[in-house]
CSV table of C-alpha atoms in Angstrom, one decimal:
chain,number,residue,atom,x,y,z
A,1246,MET,CA,0.0,0.0,0.0
A,1247,ASP,CA,2.7,2.4,1.1
A,1248,ARG,CA,4.9,1.5,-1.8
A,1249,LYS,CA,2.0,2.1,-4.2
A,1250,LYS,CA,1.4,5.5,-2.8
A,1251,PHE,CA,5.1,6.3,-3.1
A,1252,TYR,CA,5.1,5.1,-6.6
A,1253,THR,CA,2.1,7.3,-7.6
A,1254,ARG,CA,3.7,10.3,-5.9
A,1255,PHE,CA,7.0,9.6,-7.7
A,1256,LYS,CA,5.2,9.3,-11.0
A,1257,ALA,CA,3.4,12.7,-10.4
A,1258,LEU,CA,6.8,14.2,-9.6
A,1259,LYS,CA,8.3,12.8,-12.7
A,1260,ILE,CA,5.5,14.1,-14.9
A,1261,SER,CA,5.7,17.6,-13.4
A,1262,LEU,CA,9.4,17.7,-13.8
A,1263,LEU,CA,9.1,16.6,-17.4
A,1264,ALA,CA,6.4,19.2,-18.0
A,1265,GLY,CA,8.6,21.9,-16.5
A,1266,PHE,CA,11.6,20.8,-18.5
A,1267,VAL,CA,9.5,20.9,-21.7
A,1268,PHE,CA,8.2,24.3,-20.9
A,1269,ILE,CA,11.7,25.7,-20.1
A,1270,ILE,CA,13.0,24.2,-23.4
A,1271,SER,CA,10.2,25.6,-25.5
A,1272,THR,CA,10.4,29.1,-24.0
A,1273,GLY,CA,14.2,28.9,-24.4
A,1274,SER,CA,13.9,28.0,-28.1
A,1275,LEU,CA,11.3,30.7,-28.5
A,1276,LYS,CA,13.7,33.3,-27.2
A,1277,ALA,CA,16.4,31.8,-29.3
A,1278,ALA,CA,14.3,32.2,-32.4
A,1279,ALA,CA,13.3,35.7,-31.3
A,1280,ASP,CA,16.8,36.9,-31.0
A,1281,PRO,CA,18.0,37.0,-34.6
A,1282,ALA,CA,14.8,38.5,-35.6
A,1283,SER,CA,15.1,41.2,-33.0
A,1284,GLU,CA,18.6,42.1,-33.9
A,1285,GLY,CA,17.7,44.2,-36.8
A,1286,ASP,CA,14.8,45.8,-35.0
A,1287,HIS,CA,16.7,46.8,-31.9
A,1288,GLY,CA,14.9,44.7,-29.3
A,1289,SER,CA,11.4,44.6,-30.7
A,1290,PHE,CA,9.9,41.2,-30.9
A,1291,ASN,CA,9.0,39.8,-34.4
A,1292,PRO,CA,6.6,36.9,-34.1
A,1293,GLY,CA,6.4,36.4,-37.8
A,1294,ALA,CA,10.1,35.6,-38.0
A,1295,LEU,CA,9.9,33.4,-35.0
A,1296,ILE,CA,7.1,31.3,-36.5
A,1297,ASP,CA,8.8,31.2,-39.8
A,1298,HIS,CA,12.0,29.9,-38.2
A,1299,HIS,CA,10.0,27.2,-36.4
A,1300,ILE,CA,8.0,25.7,-39.2
A,1301,LYS,CA,10.6,25.9,-41.9
A,1302,ASP,CA,13.5,23.6,-42.6
A,1303,SER,CA,17.0,24.5,-41.6
A,1304,HIS,CA,20.6,23.5,-42.1
A,1305,SER,CA,21.2,23.3,-38.3
A,1306,TRP,CA,19.2,22.0,-35.5
A,1307,GLU,CA,18.7,24.6,-32.8
A,1308,ILE,CA,17.5,22.6,-29.8
A,1309,THR,CA,17.3,25.6,-27.5
A,1310,HIS,CA,18.9,29.0,-27.2
A,1311,GLY,CA,22.6,28.7,-27.8
A,1312,VAL,CA,22.5,24.9,-28.3
A,1313,THR,CA,22.7,24.4,-32.0
A,1314,VAL,CA,23.7,21.2,-33.6
A,1315,PRO,CA,25.4,21.7,-37.0
A,1316,LEU,CA,24.2,19.3,-39.7
A,1317,PRO,CA,26.0,18.0,-42.8
A,1318,ILE,CA,25.7,19.9,-46.0
A,1319,ILE,CA,25.6,17.9,-49.2
A,1320,VAL,CA,25.6,20.1,-52.3
A,1321,TYR,CA,26.1,19.3,-56.0
A,1322,SER,CA,26.8,21.8,-58.8
A,1323,GLU,CA,28.0,21.3,-62.3
A,1324,GLU,CA,30.9,23.6,-61.6
A,1325,LYS,CA,32.2,22.1,-58.4
A,1326,GLY,CA,30.7,18.6,-58.4
A,1327,LEU,CA,29.7,17.0,-55.0
A,1328,ASP,CA,30.7,18.6,-51.8
A,1329,ILE,CA,30.1,17.5,-48.2
A,1330,PHE,CA,30.9,19.6,-45.1
A,1331,MET,CA,29.3,20.7,-41.9
A,1332,SER,CA,26.9,23.7,-41.8
A,1333,SER,CA,28.9,25.2,-38.9
A,1334,ASN,CA,31.5,26.3,-41.5
A,1335,PHE,CA,29.1,29.0,-42.7
A,1336,GLN,CA,29.6,30.8,-39.4
A,1337,ASN,CA,32.7,32.4,-37.9
A,1338,GLU,CA,33.4,32.5,-34.1
A,1339,HIS,CA,31.2,35.6,-33.8
A,1340,HIS,CA,28.2,33.9,-35.3
A,1341,GLU,CA,28.5,36.0,-38.4
A,1342,PRO,CA,27.6,34.4,-41.8
A,1343,VAL,CA,30.8,33.7,-43.9
A,1344,PRO,CA,31.3,32.0,-47.3
A,1345,TYR,CA,32.9,28.6,-47.3
A,1346,LYS,CA,34.7,26.8,-50.1
A,1347,GLY,CA,33.0,29.1,-52.7
A,1348,TYR,CA,29.5,28.6,-51.3
A,1349,VAL,CA,27.4,31.1,-49.5
A,1350,MET,CA,24.3,30.5,-47.3
A,1351,ASP,CA,21.7,33.2,-47.0
A,1352,HIS,CA,18.7,32.4,-44.8
A,1353,ASP,CA,19.4,28.6,-45.2
A,1354,HIS,CA,19.6,29.0,-49.0
A,1355,ILE,CA,22.9,27.8,-50.4
A,1356,THR,CA,24.3,29.2,-53.7
A,1357,LEU,CA,27.7,29.5,-55.3
A,1358,GLU,CA,29.4,32.7,-54.6
A,1359,GLY,CA,28.5,34.1,-58.0
A,1360,GLY,CA,24.9,33.4,-57.2
A,1361,ALA,CA,24.7,30.3,-59.3
A,1362,HIS,CA,22.2,27.5,-58.4
A,1363,VAL,CA,23.3,24.3,-56.6
A,1364,LEU,CA,21.4,21.1,-55.9
A,1365,ASP,CA,21.1,20.9,-52.1
A,1366,PHE,CA,20.8,17.3,-50.8
A,1367,SER,CA,21.8,18.3,-47.2
A,1368,ILE,CA,20.9,16.4,-44.1
A,1369,THR,CA,18.7,19.3,-42.9
A,1370,LYS,CA,16.7,19.4,-39.7
A,1371,ASN,CA,13.7,17.8,-41.4
A,1372,VAL,CA,15.9,15.1,-43.0
A,1373,LEU,CA,17.3,14.4,-39.5
A,1374,PHE,CA,13.9,14.0,-38.1
A,1375,LEU,CA,12.8,11.9,-41.1
A,1376,PHE,CA,15.6,9.5,-40.0
A,1377,ILE,CA,14.6,9.7,-36.4
A,1378,ASN,CA,11.0,9.0,-37.3
A,1379,SER,CA,11.9,6.1,-39.5
A,1380,ILE,CA,14.2,4.6,-36.9
A,1381,ILE,CA,11.5,4.8,-34.3
A,1382,LEU,CA,9.0,3.2,-36.6
A,1383,ILE,CA,11.3,0.4,-37.6
A,1384,LEU,CA,12.5,-0.4,-34.1
A,1385,LEU,CA,9.1,-0.1,-32.5
A,1386,PHE,CA,7.3,-2.3,-35.1
A,1387,MET,CA,10.1,-4.8,-35.2
A,1388,ALA,CA,9.6,-5.2,-31.5
A,1389,VAL,CA,5.8,-5.5,-32.0
A,1390,ALA,CA,6.2,-8.1,-34.8
A,1391,LYS,CA,8.5,-10.2,-32.7
A,1392,SER,CA,5.7,-11.3,-30.4
A,1393,TYR,CA,3.5,-12.2,-33.4
A,1394,LYS,CA,6.2,-14.4,-34.8
A,1395,LYS,CA,6.7,-16.1,-31.5
A,1396,ASP,CA,3.2,-17.2,-31.0
A,1397,PRO,CA,0.4,-15.9,-33.2
A,1398,LEU,CA,-2.3,-17.4,-31.1
A,1399,LYS,CA,-1.2,-15.8,-27.8
A,1400,ALA,CA,-3.2,-12.8,-26.5
A,1401,PRO,CA,-1.4,-9.5,-27.2
A,1402,LYS,CA,0.8,-8.1,-24.5
A,1403,GLY,CA,2.6,-4.9,-23.8
A,1404,LEU,CA,3.4,-2.8,-26.9
A,1405,GLN,CA,1.7,-5.4,-29.1
A,1406,SER,CA,-1.6,-4.8,-27.2
A,1407,PHE,CA,-1.3,-1.1,-27.7
A,1408,PHE,CA,-0.7,-1.3,-31.5
A,1409,GLU,CA,-2.9,-4.2,-32.4
A,1410,PRO,CA,-6.2,-2.4,-32.1
A,1411,ILE,CA,-4.8,0.4,-34.2
A,1412,ILE,CA,-3.5,-2.0,-36.8
A,1413,ILE,CA,-6.9,-3.7,-36.8
A,1414,PHE,CA,-8.6,-0.4,-37.0
A,1415,VAL,CA,-6.6,0.6,-40.1
A,1416,ARG,CA,-7.3,-2.8,-41.7
A,1417,ASP,CA,-11.0,-3.2,-40.8
A,1418,ASP,CA,-12.2,0.4,-40.8
A,1419,ILE,CA,-10.0,2.2,-43.3
A,1420,VAL,CA,-8.6,-0.2,-45.8
A,1421,LYS,CA,-11.1,-3.1,-46.0
A,1422,PRO,CA,-14.4,-1.1,-46.5
A,1423,ASN,CA,-12.9,1.3,-49.0
A,1424,ILE,CA,-10.8,-1.0,-51.2
A,1425,GLY,CA,-12.9,-4.1,-51.0
A,1426,PRO,CA,-11.8,-7.7,-51.5
A,1427,LYS,CA,-8.4,-6.8,-52.9
A,1428,TYR,CA,-7.4,-4.9,-49.8
A,1429,GLU,CA,-4.6,-7.1,-48.7
A,1430,ARG,CA,-2.2,-5.9,-51.5
A,1431,TYR,CA,-2.6,-2.3,-50.2
A,1432,LEU,CA,-2.5,-3.1,-46.5
A,1433,PRO,CA,1.3,-2.8,-46.0
A,1434,TYR,CA,1.4,0.6,-47.7
A,1435,MET,CA,-1.6,1.9,-45.8
A,1436,LEU,CA,-0.2,0.8,-42.4
A,1437,THR,CA,3.2,2.3,-43.2
A,1438,LEU,CA,1.6,5.5,-44.4
A,1439,PHE,CA,-0.7,5.8,-41.3
A,1440,PHE,CA,2.1,5.2,-38.8
A,1441,PHE,CA,4.6,7.3,-40.6
A,1442,ILE,CA,2.2,10.3,-40.7
A,1443,TRP,CA,1.0,9.8,-37.1
A,1444,PHE,CA,4.5,9.4,-35.6
A,1445,GLY,CA,5.8,12.3,-37.8
A,1446,ASN,CA,2.9,14.5,-36.6
A,1447,MET,CA,3.6,13.7,-32.9
A,1448,LEU,CA,7.3,14.1,-33.3
A,1449,GLY,CA,6.7,17.5,-34.7
A,1450,LEU,CA,4.9,18.5,-31.5
A,1451,LEU,CA,8.0,17.9,-29.4
A,1452,PRO,CA,9.8,21.1,-28.5
A,1453,GLY,CA,12.8,21.7,-30.6
A,1454,ALA,CA,11.7,19.1,-33.1
A,1455,ALA,CA,11.3,19.6,-36.8
A,1456,ASN,CA,8.0,20.3,-38.5
A,1457,LEU,CA,8.4,17.2,-40.7
A,1458,THR,CA,4.8,16.3,-41.8
A,1459,GLY,CA,4.1,20.0,-42.0
A,1460,ASN,CA,6.7,20.3,-44.8
A,1461,ILE,CA,5.3,20.4,-48.3
A,1462,ALA,CA,8.1,18.3,-49.7
A,1463,VAL,CA,7.3,15.5,-47.3
A,1464,THR,CA,3.5,15.6,-47.9
A,1465,MET,CA,4.1,15.9,-51.7
A,1466,VAL,CA,6.2,12.7,-51.8
A,1467,LEU,CA,3.5,10.9,-49.8
A,1468,ALA,CA,0.8,12.2,-52.0
A,1469,VAL,CA,2.7,11.2,-55.1
A,1470,PHE,CA,3.2,7.7,-53.8
A,1471,SER,CA,-0.6,7.4,-53.3
A,1472,TRP,CA,-1.2,8.9,-56.8
A,1473,VAL,CA,1.3,6.5,-58.4
A,1474,ILE,CA,-0.3,3.5,-56.8
A,1475,THR,CA,-3.8,4.7,-57.8
A,1476,VAL,CA,-2.9,5.2,-61.4
A,1477,SER,CA,-0.7,2.1,-61.7
A,1478,THR,CA,-3.3,-0.2,-60.3
A,1479,GLY,CA,-6.3,1.4,-62.0
A,1480,ASN,CA,-8.3,-1.2,-63.9
A,1481,ARG,CA,-10.4,-0.9,-67.0
A,1482,ALA,CA,-13.4,0.4,-65.1
A,1483,TYR,CA,-11.3,3.2,-63.5
A,1484,TRP,CA,-10.0,4.4,-66.8
A,1485,SER,CA,-13.3,4.1,-68.7
A,1486,HIS,CA,-14.9,6.1,-65.9
A,1487,ILE,CA,-12.5,8.9,-66.6
A,1488,PHE,CA,-12.4,8.8,-70.4
A,1489,ASP,CA,-15.9,7.4,-71.2
A,1490,PRO,CA,-18.1,8.3,-68.2
A,1491,LEU,CA,-21.3,8.3,-70.2
A,1492,GLY,CA,-20.7,4.8,-71.5
A,1493,SER,CA,-23.4,3.4,-73.7
A,1494,SER,CA,-26.0,5.9,-72.7
A,1495,MET,CA,-25.2,8.1,-75.7
A,1496,GLY,CA,-23.7,7.6,-79.2
A,1497,TRP,CA,-20.1,8.7,-79.9
A,1498,GLY,CA,-21.4,11.5,-82.1
A,1499,GLY,CA,-23.1,13.2,-79.2
A,1500,LYS,CA,-20.7,12.1,-76.6
A,1501,PHE,CA,-17.6,13.5,-78.4
A,1502,PHE,CA,-18.7,17.1,-78.0
A,1503,LEU,CA,-19.6,16.6,-74.3
A,1504,TYR,CA,-16.2,15.0,-73.8
A,1505,LEU,CA,-14.4,18.0,-75.2
A,1506,ILE,CA,-15.5,19.6,-71.9
A,1507,LEU,CA,-15.5,16.6,-69.7
A,1508,TRP,CA,-12.1,15.2,-70.5
A,1509,PRO,CA,-10.1,18.2,-69.3
A,1510,ILE,CA,-12.2,18.2,-66.1
A,1511,GLU,CA,-11.7,14.4,-65.6
A,1512,ILE,CA,-7.9,14.6,-66.3
A,1513,ILE,CA,-7.5,17.5,-63.9
A,1514,GLY,CA,-9.5,15.4,-61.4
A,1515,ILE,CA,-6.8,12.7,-61.5
A,1516,PHE,CA,-4.3,15.3,-60.2
A,1517,THR,CA,-6.5,17.3,-57.8
A,1518,LYS,CA,-6.9,14.3,-55.5
A,1519,PRO,CA,-3.2,13.9,-54.6
A,1520,PHE,CA,-2.9,17.6,-54.6
A,1521,SER,CA,-5.5,17.9,-52.0
A,1522,LEU,CA,-3.8,15.2,-50.0
A,1523,MET,CA,-0.6,17.1,-50.1
A,1524,ILE,CA,-2.1,20.5,-49.1
A,1525,ARG,CA,-4.4,19.0,-46.4
A,1526,LEU,CA,-1.7,17.4,-44.4
A,1527,PHE,CA,0.8,20.2,-44.9
A,1528,ALA,CA,-1.7,22.9,-44.0
A,1529,ASN,CA,-3.2,21.2,-41.0
A,1530,ILE,CA,0.1,20.4,-39.3
A,1531,THR,CA,1.7,23.7,-40.1
A,1532,ALA,CA,-1.4,25.6,-39.0
A,1533,GLY,CA,-1.3,23.8,-35.7
A,1534,HIS,CA,2.3,24.8,-35.1
A,1535,VAL,CA,1.5,28.4,-36.2
A,1536,ILE,CA,-1.4,28.6,-33.7
A,1537,ILE,CA,0.6,27.3,-30.8
A,1538,LEU,CA,3.5,29.5,-31.6
A,1539,SER,CA,1.2,32.5,-32.0
A,1540,ILE,CA,-0.4,32.0,-28.7
A,1541,LEU,CA,3.0,31.7,-27.0
A,1542,SER,CA,4.2,34.8,-28.8
A,1543,LEU,CA,1.4,36.8,-27.2
A,1544,THR,CA,3.5,36.6,-24.0
A,1545,PHE,CA,6.4,38.3,-25.6
A,1546,ILE,CA,4.3,40.8,-27.5
A,1547,ALA,CA,2.4,41.9,-24.3
A,1548,GLU,CA,5.4,41.4,-22.1
A,1549,SER,CA,3.1,40.5,-19.3
A,1550,PHE,CA,3.2,37.8,-16.7
A,1551,ALA,CA,-0.6,37.4,-16.7
A,1552,VAL,CA,-0.7,37.0,-20.4
A,1553,GLY,CA,2.1,34.5,-20.1
A,1554,ILE,CA,0.1,32.3,-17.8
A,1555,LEU,CA,-3.0,32.6,-20.0
A,1556,SER,CA,-1.2,31.8,-23.2
A,1557,ALA,CA,0.6,28.9,-21.5
A,1558,VAL,CA,-2.9,27.5,-20.6
A,1559,PHE,CA,-4.1,28.1,-24.2
A,1560,ALA,CA,-1.0,26.6,-25.7
A,1561,THR,CA,-1.4,23.5,-23.5
A,1562,VAL,CA,-5.0,23.1,-24.7
A,1563,MET,CA,-3.9,23.6,-28.3
A,1564,ASN,CA,-1.2,21.0,-27.9
A,1565,MET,CA,-3.7,18.5,-26.7
A,1566,LEU,CA,-5.9,19.3,-29.7
A,1567,GLU,CA,-2.8,18.9,-31.9
A,1568,LEU,CA,-2.2,15.5,-30.4
A,1569,PHE,CA,-5.7,14.6,-31.7
A,1570,VAL,CA,-5.1,16.3,-35.0
A,1571,ALA,CA,-1.9,14.2,-35.3
A,1572,ILE,CA,-3.8,11.0,-35.4
A,1573,LEU,CA,-6.8,12.5,-37.2
A,1574,GLN,CA,-4.7,13.7,-40.1
A,1575,ALA,CA,-3.0,10.4,-40.4
A,1576,TYR,CA,-6.5,8.8,-40.5
A,1577,VAL,CA,-7.7,11.2,-43.1
A,1578,PHE,CA,-4.7,10.8,-45.4
A,1579,THR,CA,-4.9,7.0,-45.1
A,1580,LEU,CA,-8.7,7.0,-45.5
A,1581,LEU,CA,-8.6,9.2,-48.6
A,1582,SER,CA,-5.8,7.2,-50.1
A,1583,SER,CA,-7.7,4.0,-49.7
A,1584,MET,CA,-10.8,5.6,-51.2
A,1585,TYR,CA,-8.7,6.5,-54.3
A,1586,PHE,CA,-7.3,2.9,-54.4
A,1587,GLY,CA,-10.8,1.6,-54.0
A,1588,GLU,CA,-12.0,3.6,-57.0
A,1589,ALA,CA,-9.0,2.3,-59.0
A,1590,VAL,CA,-9.8,-1.3,-58.4
A,1591,GLN,CA,-13.5,-1.5,-58.1
A,1592,GLU,CA,-15.3,-3.8,-60.5
A,1593,VAL,CA,-17.6,-2.5,-63.2
A,1594,GLU,CA,-21.0,-1.7,-61.9
A,1595,HIS,CA,-23.8,-2.9,-64.1
A,1596,HIS,CA,-26.5,-0.3,-64.0
B,446,MET,CA,13.8,26.9,-48.0
B,447,ASP,CA,10.4,28.4,-48.6
B,448,LEU,CA,7.2,27.3,-47.0
B,449,VAL,CA,5.2,26.3,-50.0
B,450,THR,CA,8.1,25.4,-52.4
B,451,PRO,CA,9.2,21.8,-52.0
B,452,ASP,CA,13.0,21.4,-51.6
B,453,ILE,CA,14.7,19.0,-53.9
B,454,GLY,CA,16.8,17.6,-51.1
B,455,LEU,CA,13.9,16.8,-48.8
B,456,ILE,CA,12.0,15.3,-51.7
B,457,PHE,CA,14.9,13.0,-52.4
B,458,TRP,CA,15.4,12.0,-48.8
B,459,GLN,CA,11.7,11.5,-48.1
B,460,THR,CA,11.4,9.3,-51.2
B,461,VAL,CA,14.4,7.2,-50.4
B,462,VAL,CA,13.7,6.9,-46.6
B,463,PHE,CA,10.0,6.3,-47.0
B,464,LEU,CA,10.6,3.5,-49.6
B,465,ILE,CA,13.2,1.9,-47.2
B,466,VAL,CA,10.8,2.2,-44.2
B,467,PHE,CA,8.0,0.8,-46.4
B,468,ALA,CA,10.1,-2.1,-47.6
B,469,VAL,CA,11.4,-3.0,-44.1
B,470,LEU,CA,8.1,-2.7,-42.4
B,471,ALA,CA,6.3,-4.6,-45.2
B,472,VAL,CA,8.6,-7.5,-45.2
B,473,PHE,CA,9.5,-7.8,-41.5
B,474,VAL,CA,6.4,-6.4,-39.8
B,475,TRP,CA,3.2,-6.1,-41.8
B,476,LYS,CA,3.4,-9.4,-43.5
B,477,PRO,CA,4.0,-11.6,-40.3
B,478,VAL,CA,1.6,-9.4,-38.3
B,479,ALA,CA,-1.2,-9.6,-40.9
B,480,SER,CA,-0.8,-13.4,-41.3
B,481,ALA,CA,-0.6,-13.8,-37.5
B,482,LEU,CA,-3.8,-11.7,-37.0
B,483,LYS,CA,-5.5,-13.8,-39.7
B,484,THR,CA,-4.3,-17.0,-38.0
B,485,ARG,CA,-5.5,-15.9,-34.7
B,486,GLU,CA,-8.9,-14.7,-36.0
B,487,THR,CA,-9.6,-17.9,-37.8
B,488,ALA,CA,-8.5,-19.9,-34.7
B,489,ILE,CA,-10.8,-17.9,-32.5
B,490,ALA,CA,-13.7,-18.2,-35.0
B,491,ASP,CA,-13.0,-21.9,-35.3
B,492,SER,CA,-12.9,-22.3,-31.5
B,493,LEU,CA,-16.1,-20.5,-31.1
B,494,LYS,CA,-17.7,-22.6,-33.7
B,495,ALA,CA,-16.4,-25.7,-32.1
B,496,ALA,CA,-17.7,-24.6,-28.7
B,497,GLU,CA,-21.1,-23.9,-30.3
B,498,LEU,CA,-21.1,-27.4,-31.9
B,499,ALA,CA,-20.0,-29.0,-28.7
B,500,LYS,CA,-22.8,-27.3,-26.9
B,501,GLU,CA,-25.3,-28.5,-29.4
B,502,GLU,CA,-23.8,-32.0,-29.3
B,503,MET,CA,-24.0,-31.9,-25.5
B,504,ALA,CA,-27.7,-30.9,-25.6
B,505,GLN,CA,-28.3,-33.6,-28.2
B,506,ILE,CA,-26.5,-36.2,-26.0
B,507,LYS,CA,-28.5,-35.0,-23.0
B,508,GLU,CA,-31.7,-35.4,-24.9
B,509,ASP,CA,-30.6,-38.8,-26.1
B,510,ASN,CA,-29.7,-39.8,-22.5
B,511,GLU,CA,-33.1,-38.6,-21.3
B,512,TYR,CA,-34.7,-40.6,-24.0
B,513,LEU,CA,-32.6,-43.7,-23.3
B,514,LEU,CA,-33.3,-43.3,-19.6
B,515,GLN,CA,-37.0,-43.1,-20.3
B,516,GLU,CA,-36.8,-46.1,-22.5
B,517,ALA,CA,-34.8,-48.0,-20.0
B,518,ARG,CA,-37.4,-47.2,-17.3
B,519,MET,CA,-40.1,-48.4,-19.5
B,520,GLU,CA,-38.2,-51.5,-20.4
B,521,ARG,CA,-37.6,-52.1,-16.7
B,522,ASP,CA,-41.3,-51.7,-15.9
B,523,LYS,CA,-42.2,-54.0,-18.7
B,524,MET,CA,-39.7,-56.6,-17.6
B,525,LEU,CA,-40.8,-56.4,-14.0
B,526,LYS,CA,-44.4,-56.8,-15.1
B,527,GLU,CA,-43.5,-59.7,-17.3
B,528,ALA,CA,-41.4,-61.3,-14.5
B,529,LEU,CA,-44.2,-60.9,-12.1
B,530,SER,CA,-46.7,-62.5,-14.5
B,531,THR,CA,-44.2,-65.3,-15.3
B,532,ALA,CA,-43.7,-65.9,-11.7
B,533,ASN,CA,-47.4,-66.0,-11.1
B,534,GLN,CA,-47.8,-68.3,-14.0
B,535,ILE,CA,-45.0,-70.6,-12.7
B,536,LYS,CA,-46.6,-70.6,-9.3
B,537,GLU,CA,-50.0,-71.4,-10.8
B,538,ASP,CA,-48.5,-74.1,-12.9
B,539,ALA,CA,-46.6,-75.5,-10.0
B,540,ARG,CA,-49.7,-75.5,-7.9
B,541,ALA,CA,-51.7,-77.3,-10.6
B,542,GLU,CA,-49.0,-79.8,-11.2
B,543,THR,CA,-48.6,-80.5,-7.6
B,544,SER,CA,-52.3,-81.1,-7.1
B,545,VAL,CA,-52.3,-83.5,-10.0
B,546,ILE,CA,-49.3,-85.4,-8.7
B,547,ALA,CA,-50.8,-85.4,-5.2
B,548,ASP,CA,-54.1,-86.7,-6.6
B,549,ARG,CA,-52.3,-89.4,-8.5
B,550,MET,CA,-50.3,-90.4,-5.5
B,551,ILE,CA,-53.4,-90.5,-3.4
B,552,ALA,CA,-55.1,-92.6,-6.0
B,553,ASP,CA,-52.1,-94.9,-6.3
B,554,ALA,CA,-52.0,-95.2,-2.5
B,555,LYS,CA,-55.7,-96.0,-2.5
B,556,ASN,CA,-55.2,-98.6,-5.1
B,557,ALA,CA,-52.3,-100.1,-3.3
B,558,ILE,CA,-54.2,-100.1,-0.1
B,559,GLU,CA,-57.1,-101.7,-1.8
B,560,GLY,CA,-54.8,-104.4,-3.3
B,561,GLU,CA,-53.2,-105.0,0.0
B,562,LYS,CA,-56.6,-105.2,1.6
B,563,LYS,CA,-57.8,-107.7,-0.9
B,564,ALA,CA,-54.6,-109.8,-0.6
B,565,ALA,CA,-54.9,-109.7,3.1
B,566,LEU,CA,-58.6,-110.7,3.0
B,567,GLN,CA,-57.7,-113.5,0.6
B,568,GLU,CA,-55.1,-114.7,3.0
B,569,VAL,CA,-57.4,-114.4,5.9
B,570,LYS,CA,-60.0,-116.3,3.9
B,571,SER,CA,-57.7,-119.1,3.0
B,572,LEU,CA,-56.4,-119.2,6.6
B,573,VAL,CA,-59.9,-119.4,7.9
B,574,ALA,CA,-60.7,-122.1,5.4
B,575,SER,CA,-57.7,-124.2,6.3
B,576,LEU,CA,-58.4,-123.5,10.0
B,577,SER,CA,-62.0,-124.6,9.6
B,578,LEU,CA,-61.0,-127.7,7.7
B,579,ASP,CA,-58.5,-128.5,10.4
B,580,ILE,CA,-61.1,-127.9,13.1
B,581,ALA,CA,-63.7,-129.9,11.1
B,582,GLU,CA,-61.2,-132.7,10.6
B,583,LYS,CA,-60.5,-132.7,14.3
B,584,LEU,CA,-64.2,-132.7,15.1
B,585,LEU,CA,-65.0,-135.4,12.7
B,586,ARG,CA,-62.2,-137.4,14.0
B,587,GLU,CA,-63.6,-137.0,17.5
B,588,LYS,CA,-67.2,-137.8,16.4
B,589,LEU,CA,-66.5,-140.7,14.2
B,590,SER,CA,-64.2,-142.5,16.5
B,591,ASP,CA,-66.8,-145.3,17.0
B,592,ASP,CA,-68.8,-147.2,14.4
B,593,LYS,CA,-72.2,-146.2,15.6
B,594,SER,CA,-71.6,-142.7,15.1
B,595,GLN,CA,-70.3,-143.5,11.6
B,596,LYS,CA,-73.4,-145.3,10.7
B,597,ASP,CA,-75.6,-142.5,12.1
B,598,LEU,CA,-73.8,-140.0,9.9
B,599,ILE,CA,-74.1,-142.2,6.8
B,600,GLU,CA,-77.8,-142.5,7.4
B,601,LYS,CA,-78.2,-138.9,7.9
B,602,PHE,CA,-76.5,-138.2,4.5
B,603,LEU,CA,-78.5,-140.8,2.8
B,604,LYS,CA,-81.7,-139.3,4.2
B,605,GLU,CA,-80.7,-136.0,2.9
B,606,VAL,CA,-79.9,-137.4,-0.5
B,607,LYS,CA,-83.2,-139.0,-0.7
B,608,VAL,CA,-84.9,-135.9,0.0
B,609,ASN,CA,-83.0,-134.3,-2.8
């Protein structure tokens, strides 16, 4: 009994310590972000620059104020070929931007000194978090899979019992009803997509972490994968629905003139679906970050203790909402993708 | 690094890393997990079906048992009844047979007694006859010891013959 009490107290202490730590770090990084912005403006706080800095990609990982991890730069240009070096080379000991090896970096944008374009394959903050996200996914689900391989008939335990309902939810409530009998082919992709987006969203909510799933390049690649799968598995019914939606209800003489209008619409429709996927995830996650950062910025705009408390409360509530949005957007992306796959493989309906 | 312009570097890394993650998870996680889930689901469904079947079978067996018991009871009653009637029959038969035998034995005894009686009477008769003859002989010898008496007797006989 006593031990139990102690344990709960200890847990409460741990949680409050963690919360305090998180708060200190986030305010620290806020100030850190505020500093370069305020330099030019002589002390005035610029929330726009702060938010921009937070949601955009960067060549270094600023964990909190003064703690910046340099990341490797990988650039390719026709003139100089492939070059790999650390991003810290772009700063001298006074933290002033300097050119390095004929490259210059201006606001995280790297060019040759003459201004010529380079291809930038650097391990940026987002790429680093992409790696972290992927390693977490692989390690976690390898651990989960182990217990399935050991004894498939055993009741789930531990990690497995947490993820099994989610896996079954994705299978039975997202993939199966939307794709139909051929769902099994798509299941691995859908599960990977769901957990990748969910974990990426949650990772982005951590203080100091990168806004991975709120980056348009990331959501674009995911949307393109869904689009490629849709188009490449599309059957006869799918294509005839696009190019001959009227079917045998009208002769070709009449249909042709209608199709002059319909075809462009249908062809644009093929591309609007992945485009909406890309924008939806990007906008939702980025907007969540912008809202939280805006609320926290209120403290520094008002420079008031009371506002600080209030905005901390609001930001906490928003963070909780964002935790929900994290799984909701993963659900939406997966659900819409499976609906598109379902359209691509559905059998001909006989009217 | 603009907000709405995708960077070539991140596109490249996202494509490569996502494909790797997808391949690893698909082969080492989703495939075994999906098949394990399927195995477990079919096992559970089968077990439930088997349990249902067993329940039904149980009920059937119970019903059968009830029926068998009923039948056995009826059989027993019938057998008891039959046994009782057989016993009665045997008793009846035995009684009848006994009386017949007894009657016959009585009759035989009577016959034997009658025979014995007759034989005894015969013997008595012949004994009486021989005794009477002996007595008569002795008497005659006594009476006819002299001639006169002999003559008297002869005369008497003669007289009697004459009358006849």
